[in-house]
Amino acid sequence: MNEKINKQRRFMMTGAFALAGLSTLELAFGPTARAAALPSSASRSPLDQLRHVRTSELDIAYAELGPASGQPVILLHGWPYDIHAFEDVAPLLAAAGYRVIVPYLRGYGATRFLSKDTFRNGQQAAIAVDIVQMMDALKIPSAVFGAFDWGARTACIVAALHPQRVKGLVSVSGYLIGSQAANKNPLPPQAELEWWYQYYFATERGRAGYEANRKDFNRLIWKLASPKWAFDEATYLRSAQSFDNPDHVDVVIHNYRWRLGAAQGDAKYDEIEQKLAQFPAISVPTITMEGDANGAPHPNPSAYAKKFSGKYEHRTSTGGIGHNLPQEAPRDFAQAVLDVAAMR
């Protein structure tokens, strides 16, 4: 789930500028870019027709929609979600002429490790390297990124460390790069309460509980993170299948233990983590987004706005939109992708 931004997350200010005539609340820094409007509708294309590409550690399964000659857009999901979070976004972008790539992250769906001996690492640097290597394997020099949760953290890392690979960024809940050092600082009690599952996962009881009850556990997380989203069981089960991945529990548990410093990362990522611990600014054009009913831990936009040094805008989707913003407000999210691609 989304991680609050080091010490800035203690000093949250409220407020956004309500602009008449828009479907979102926007906190704008510089002129608002507006691309062409989305298609009025697009047929939902199944995301179960998967392709595969190999990186140094993974066989990554991904869905691809749209023309092969189109501007690439990479959409990244988080925990506990999967590529179906973009089941309405991806067809809209494909209909607008984009080449849309939606990969399963390590530990999800049909993505698999190439070797049984590879460390099932969930740290932030490892997941970001996966995506850069995926782009290399697919010969994609640069792409527009749209992402939330783990995916947004990953996209922020790629944008911060490899800005030449990112033409534009849409990041739900903003700047999500973290560090073990920053996470050593205790938070106020209410904030600690919001991270209850992180502490649960730090125990062997929590690992065993997640292993045995992952579908029921993640259904609960969906409800807590999006309290006003009336998703049906069929919608949930489409995504829940991805949690049957044989490496899912290992990757998820390591991810949250690593954040707390309760598990070690891989030394080969130390240099990357050292750079990320400096909380580098993101210079690429960016639109950050938030749902007005996000029940998951998340920072206020004012806490991270200055981390985006290029063209930047914040939008809040209204109407009871929770943590899974792409699936709950797909047109808002898809329009943001079009708009950030038009920022120059």
XYZ file of C-alpha atoms in Angstrom:
344
model
C 0.000 0.000 0.000
C 1.043 3.612 -0.382
C 3.862 4.793 1.912
C 3.784 8.266 3.535
C 6.619 10.494 2.590
C 9.386 10.580 5.265
C 9.164 13.460 7.723
C 7.007 15.605 5.484
C 4.088 13.294 6.101
C 3.893 14.655 9.680
C 3.055 18.122 8.469
C 0.041 17.736 6.262
C -1.765 20.801 5.070
C -5.221 20.739 3.650
C -6.738 22.334 0.629
C -7.016 22.296 -3.119
C -8.337 24.824 -5.551
C -11.824 23.991 -6.782
C -12.110 24.989 -10.397
C -15.546 25.268 -11.929
C -16.354 23.125 -14.904
C -13.866 20.330 -14.204
C -14.671 16.829 -13.019
C -11.703 16.918 -10.666
C -10.314 19.265 -8.066
C -6.975 20.532 -9.271
C -3.991 21.996 -7.511
C -2.069 23.328 -10.478
C 1.533 24.430 -10.672
C 1.882 26.134 -14.025
C -0.561 26.024 -16.947
C -2.883 23.040 -17.153
C -2.241 20.964 -20.262
C -5.294 19.600 -22.024
C -5.021 16.910 -24.653
C -7.777 15.861 -27.016
C -10.815 14.428 -25.262
C -11.042 10.701 -24.706
C -13.182 8.600 -27.009
C -16.782 8.669 -25.789
C -16.551 4.931 -25.244
C -14.322 1.970 -25.952
C -15.106 -1.715 -25.939
C -13.650 -3.438 -22.903
C -10.864 -5.629 -24.240
C -9.975 -8.715 -22.220
C -6.629 -8.438 -20.472
C -6.193 -12.208 -20.287
C -4.593 -12.499 -23.743
C -1.078 -12.270 -22.391
C 2.327 -11.857 -23.968
C 5.635 -12.636 -22.289
C 9.035 -10.995 -22.171
C 12.164 -12.028 -20.279
C 14.379 -9.893 -18.048
C 17.442 -11.006 -16.097
C 15.271 -12.583 -13.396
C 11.708 -12.813 -14.670
C 9.381 -14.025 -17.345
C 7.020 -11.028 -17.248
C 3.458 -11.580 -18.402
C 1.752 -8.507 -19.800
C -1.301 -7.442 -21.747
C -0.860 -5.200 -24.772
C -3.569 -3.172 -26.487
C -3.518 -0.598 -29.255
C -1.376 -0.096 -32.350
C 2.231 -1.305 -32.200
C 3.281 2.017 -33.741
C 1.590 4.094 -31.047
C 3.259 6.057 -28.253
C 3.927 3.474 -25.517
C 2.032 3.802 -22.240
C 2.982 1.541 -19.330
C 0.343 1.011 -16.646
C 1.513 -0.400 -13.294
C -0.674 -1.920 -10.593
C -0.026 -2.313 -6.876
C -0.947 -4.492 -3.899
C -3.383 -6.138 -3.565
C -4.480 -5.505 -7.130
C -3.468 -6.598 -10.608
C -3.681 -5.627 -14.260
C -7.498 -5.628 -14.140
C -7.326 -2.321 -12.305
C -6.799 -0.943 -15.826
C -9.475 -2.990 -17.610
C -11.379 0.182 -18.569
C -8.398 2.552 -18.803
C -6.377 0.465 -21.256
C -9.084 0.243 -23.980
C -9.693 3.993 -23.784
C -6.014 4.731 -24.319
C -5.729 2.116 -27.065
C -8.715 3.681 -28.843
C -6.881 7.017 -28.639
C -3.959 5.488 -30.554
C -1.564 4.516 -27.765
C 0.359 1.274 -27.451
C -0.716 0.209 -23.958
C 1.376 -2.263 -21.954
C 0.065 -3.598 -18.641
C 2.475 -5.998 -16.889
C 1.963 -8.220 -13.885
C 4.552 -7.215 -11.285
C 6.809 -9.853 -9.761
C 4.738 -12.163 -7.568
C 1.470 -11.566 -9.435
C -0.504 -13.364 -12.105
C 1.452 -15.218 -14.772
C 4.783 -13.447 -14.125
C 7.367 -15.983 -12.960
C 10.954 -16.066 -11.728
C 13.280 -17.825 -14.159
C 15.133 -19.657 -11.411
C 13.929 -21.317 -8.225
C 17.110 -20.035 -6.582
C 16.467 -16.310 -7.151
C 15.743 -14.306 -4.006
C 12.025 -13.435 -3.949
C 12.791 -9.805 -3.313
C 10.040 -7.219 -2.935
C 12.142 -4.119 -2.279
C 11.396 -1.003 -4.295
C 14.613 -1.017 -6.327
C 14.103 -4.585 -7.536
C 10.639 -3.856 -8.921
C 11.848 -0.695 -10.652
C 14.722 -2.586 -12.290
C 12.202 -5.149 -13.553
C 10.312 -2.442 -15.439
C 13.414 -0.806 -16.918
C 14.628 -4.206 -18.105
C 11.170 -4.939 -19.530
C 11.381 -1.714 -21.543
C 14.838 -2.704 -22.768
C 13.629 -6.166 -23.815
C 10.666 -4.666 -25.678
C 12.924 -2.019 -27.260
C 10.902 0.834 -25.756
C 13.231 3.823 -25.319
C 10.658 5.869 -23.432
C 7.016 5.701 -22.365
C 4.277 7.549 -20.556
C 3.649 5.928 -17.169
C 0.346 5.664 -15.317
C 0.370 3.919 -11.963
C -0.880 3.558 -8.398
C 0.302 1.978 -5.139
C 3.410 -0.228 -5.658
C 3.178 0.705 -9.320
C 3.261 4.434 -8.559
C 6.330 3.991 -6.386
C 7.966 2.058 -9.207
C 7.072 4.681 -11.804
C 8.357 7.467 -9.527
C 11.685 5.642 -9.194
C 12.067 5.176 -12.939
C 11.174 8.838 -13.519
C 13.600 10.053 -10.849
C 16.586 7.917 -11.839
C 15.956 7.484 -15.582
C 14.062 10.600 -16.717
C 15.021 9.951 -20.340
C 12.845 6.817 -20.221
C 9.698 8.641 -19.023
C 7.816 11.067 -21.280
C 5.212 11.760 -18.637
C 3.988 10.392 -15.318
C 0.554 9.943 -13.755
C 1.027 8.904 -10.140
C -1.814 8.233 -7.723
C -0.944 9.550 -4.247
C 2.058 11.408 -5.553
C 5.702 10.955 -4.663
C 6.086 7.508 -3.098
C 9.833 6.865 -3.050
C 10.859 5.673 0.410
C 13.842 4.481 2.391
C 14.481 2.172 5.310
C 16.206 4.988 7.191
C 13.191 7.291 6.934
C 10.887 4.477 7.982
C 12.720 4.111 11.290
C 11.020 7.274 12.491
C 7.851 6.531 14.480
C 4.596 8.125 13.390
C 1.713 9.484 15.472
C -0.523 6.695 16.853
C -3.330 7.169 14.325
C -0.870 6.924 11.440
C 0.695 3.796 12.937
C -2.769 2.261 13.231
C -3.325 2.732 9.500
C -0.299 0.527 8.822
C -1.621 -2.396 10.900
C -1.072 -4.984 8.174
C 2.574 -3.968 7.819
C 3.202 -4.966 11.431
C 1.146 -8.128 10.990
C 3.310 -9.133 8.041
C 6.448 -8.573 10.122
C 5.506 -11.624 12.220
C 5.564 -15.286 11.272
C 1.925 -15.456 12.380
C 1.178 -12.751 9.803
C 3.011 -14.619 7.077
C 1.115 -17.802 7.840
C -2.160 -15.900 8.024
C -1.607 -14.254 4.653
C -0.571 -17.556 3.073
C -3.731 -19.263 4.311
C -6.204 -16.406 3.805
C -4.797 -14.226 1.057
C -8.068 -13.864 -0.882
C -10.140 -13.000 2.188
C -7.355 -10.745 3.468
C -7.084 -8.815 0.234
C -10.851 -8.483 -0.105
C -10.760 -6.764 3.296
C -7.988 -4.444 2.099
C -10.054 -3.513 -0.956
C -12.981 -2.574 1.288
C -10.868 -0.577 3.731
C -8.925 1.211 0.985
C -12.036 2.064 -1.069
C -14.874 2.269 1.456
C -17.369 3.762 -1.017
C -16.549 1.518 -3.981
C -19.383 -1.002 -4.416
C -17.348 -3.583 -6.339
C -19.009 -6.936 -6.907
C -17.533 -10.363 -6.223
C -16.869 -11.072 -9.901
C -14.758 -7.908 -10.142
C -12.763 -8.896 -7.093
C -12.239 -12.492 -8.211
C -10.844 -11.406 -11.584
C -7.965 -9.792 -9.717
C -7.787 -12.309 -6.861
C -6.642 -15.024 -9.262
C -3.331 -13.192 -9.539
C -2.634 -13.809 -5.845
C -2.318 -17.551 -6.559
C 1.115 -16.867 -8.053
C 3.555 -19.218 -6.267
C 5.847 -16.317 -5.346
C 3.129 -13.892 -4.263
C 3.378 -14.374 -0.513
C 7.185 -14.299 -0.500
C 7.319 -11.053 -2.499
C 4.571 -9.290 -0.515
C 5.953 -10.266 2.885
C 9.467 -9.235 1.900
C 8.213 -5.906 0.537
C 6.642 -4.863 3.828
C 9.347 -6.324 6.047
C 12.026 -4.571 4.013
C 10.282 -1.224 4.434
C 10.375 -1.596 8.216
C 13.977 -2.780 8.219
C 12.803 -6.205 9.394
C 14.320 -7.882 6.324
C 17.443 -7.243 4.294
C 17.443 -6.338 0.637
C 19.807 -7.568 -2.050
C 23.248 -5.966 -2.020
C 23.176 -5.546 -5.799
C 20.544 -2.827 -5.307
C 22.457 -0.931 -2.619
C 23.638 1.820 -4.962
C 20.113 2.407 -6.220
C 18.700 2.479 -2.703
C 21.348 4.986 -1.652
C 20.217 7.306 -4.455
C 16.563 6.832 -3.527
C 17.297 7.580 0.130
C 18.167 11.120 -1.006
C 14.579 11.483 -2.258
C 15.557 12.752 -5.729
C 13.263 15.222 -7.461
C 11.223 14.151 -10.470
C 11.720 16.447 -13.449
C 9.440 14.833 -16.033
C 5.930 16.234 -16.691
C 3.691 14.843 -13.975
C 0.065 14.735 -12.927
C -0.544 13.365 -9.452
C -3.992 12.141 -8.514
C -5.993 11.274 -5.420
C -9.447 9.922 -4.726
C -11.631 11.906 -2.355
C -12.479 8.731 -0.395
C -9.086 7.013 -0.281
C -9.133 4.866 2.866
C -5.496 3.788 2.549
C -2.608 5.698 4.136
C -1.625 8.517 1.808
C 0.076 11.916 2.019
C -1.573 15.249 1.408
C -0.560 16.707 -1.984
C 1.072 19.673 -0.286
C 3.554 17.275 1.329
C 5.056 16.213 -1.985
C 4.319 18.941 -4.549
C 7.859 20.339 -4.400
C 9.333 16.945 -5.292
C 8.114 17.500 -8.866
C 10.421 20.046 -10.454
C 9.026 19.925 -13.988
C 5.558 20.738 -15.275
C 3.188 19.532 -12.626
C -0.468 19.375 -11.708
C -2.534 17.661 -9.024
C -6.082 16.386 -9.492
C -8.521 14.949 -6.990
C -11.253 12.692 -8.360
C -14.525 13.195 -6.534
C -17.648 11.131 -5.943
C -16.403 8.624 -3.399
C -13.279 7.487 -5.262
C -10.954 5.318 -3.198
C -7.444 3.924 -3.424
C -7.875 2.002 -6.679
C -8.435 5.168 -8.679
C -7.834 3.728 -12.181
C -10.567 1.135 -11.733
C -12.947 3.380 -9.807
C -12.549 6.477 -12.008
C -11.129 5.141 -15.291
C -12.025 8.136 -17.439
C -10.380 10.554 -14.995
C -7.240 8.430 -15.002
C -7.145 7.890 -18.771
C -7.671 11.611 -19.413
C -4.761 12.397 -17.099
C -2.542 10.071 -19.135
C -3.532 11.870 -22.342
C -2.990 15.255 -20.705
C 0.430 14.481 -19.267
C 1.529 13.132 -22.651
C 0.625 16.557 -24.086
C 2.651 18.523 -21.517
C 5.764 20.042 -23.030
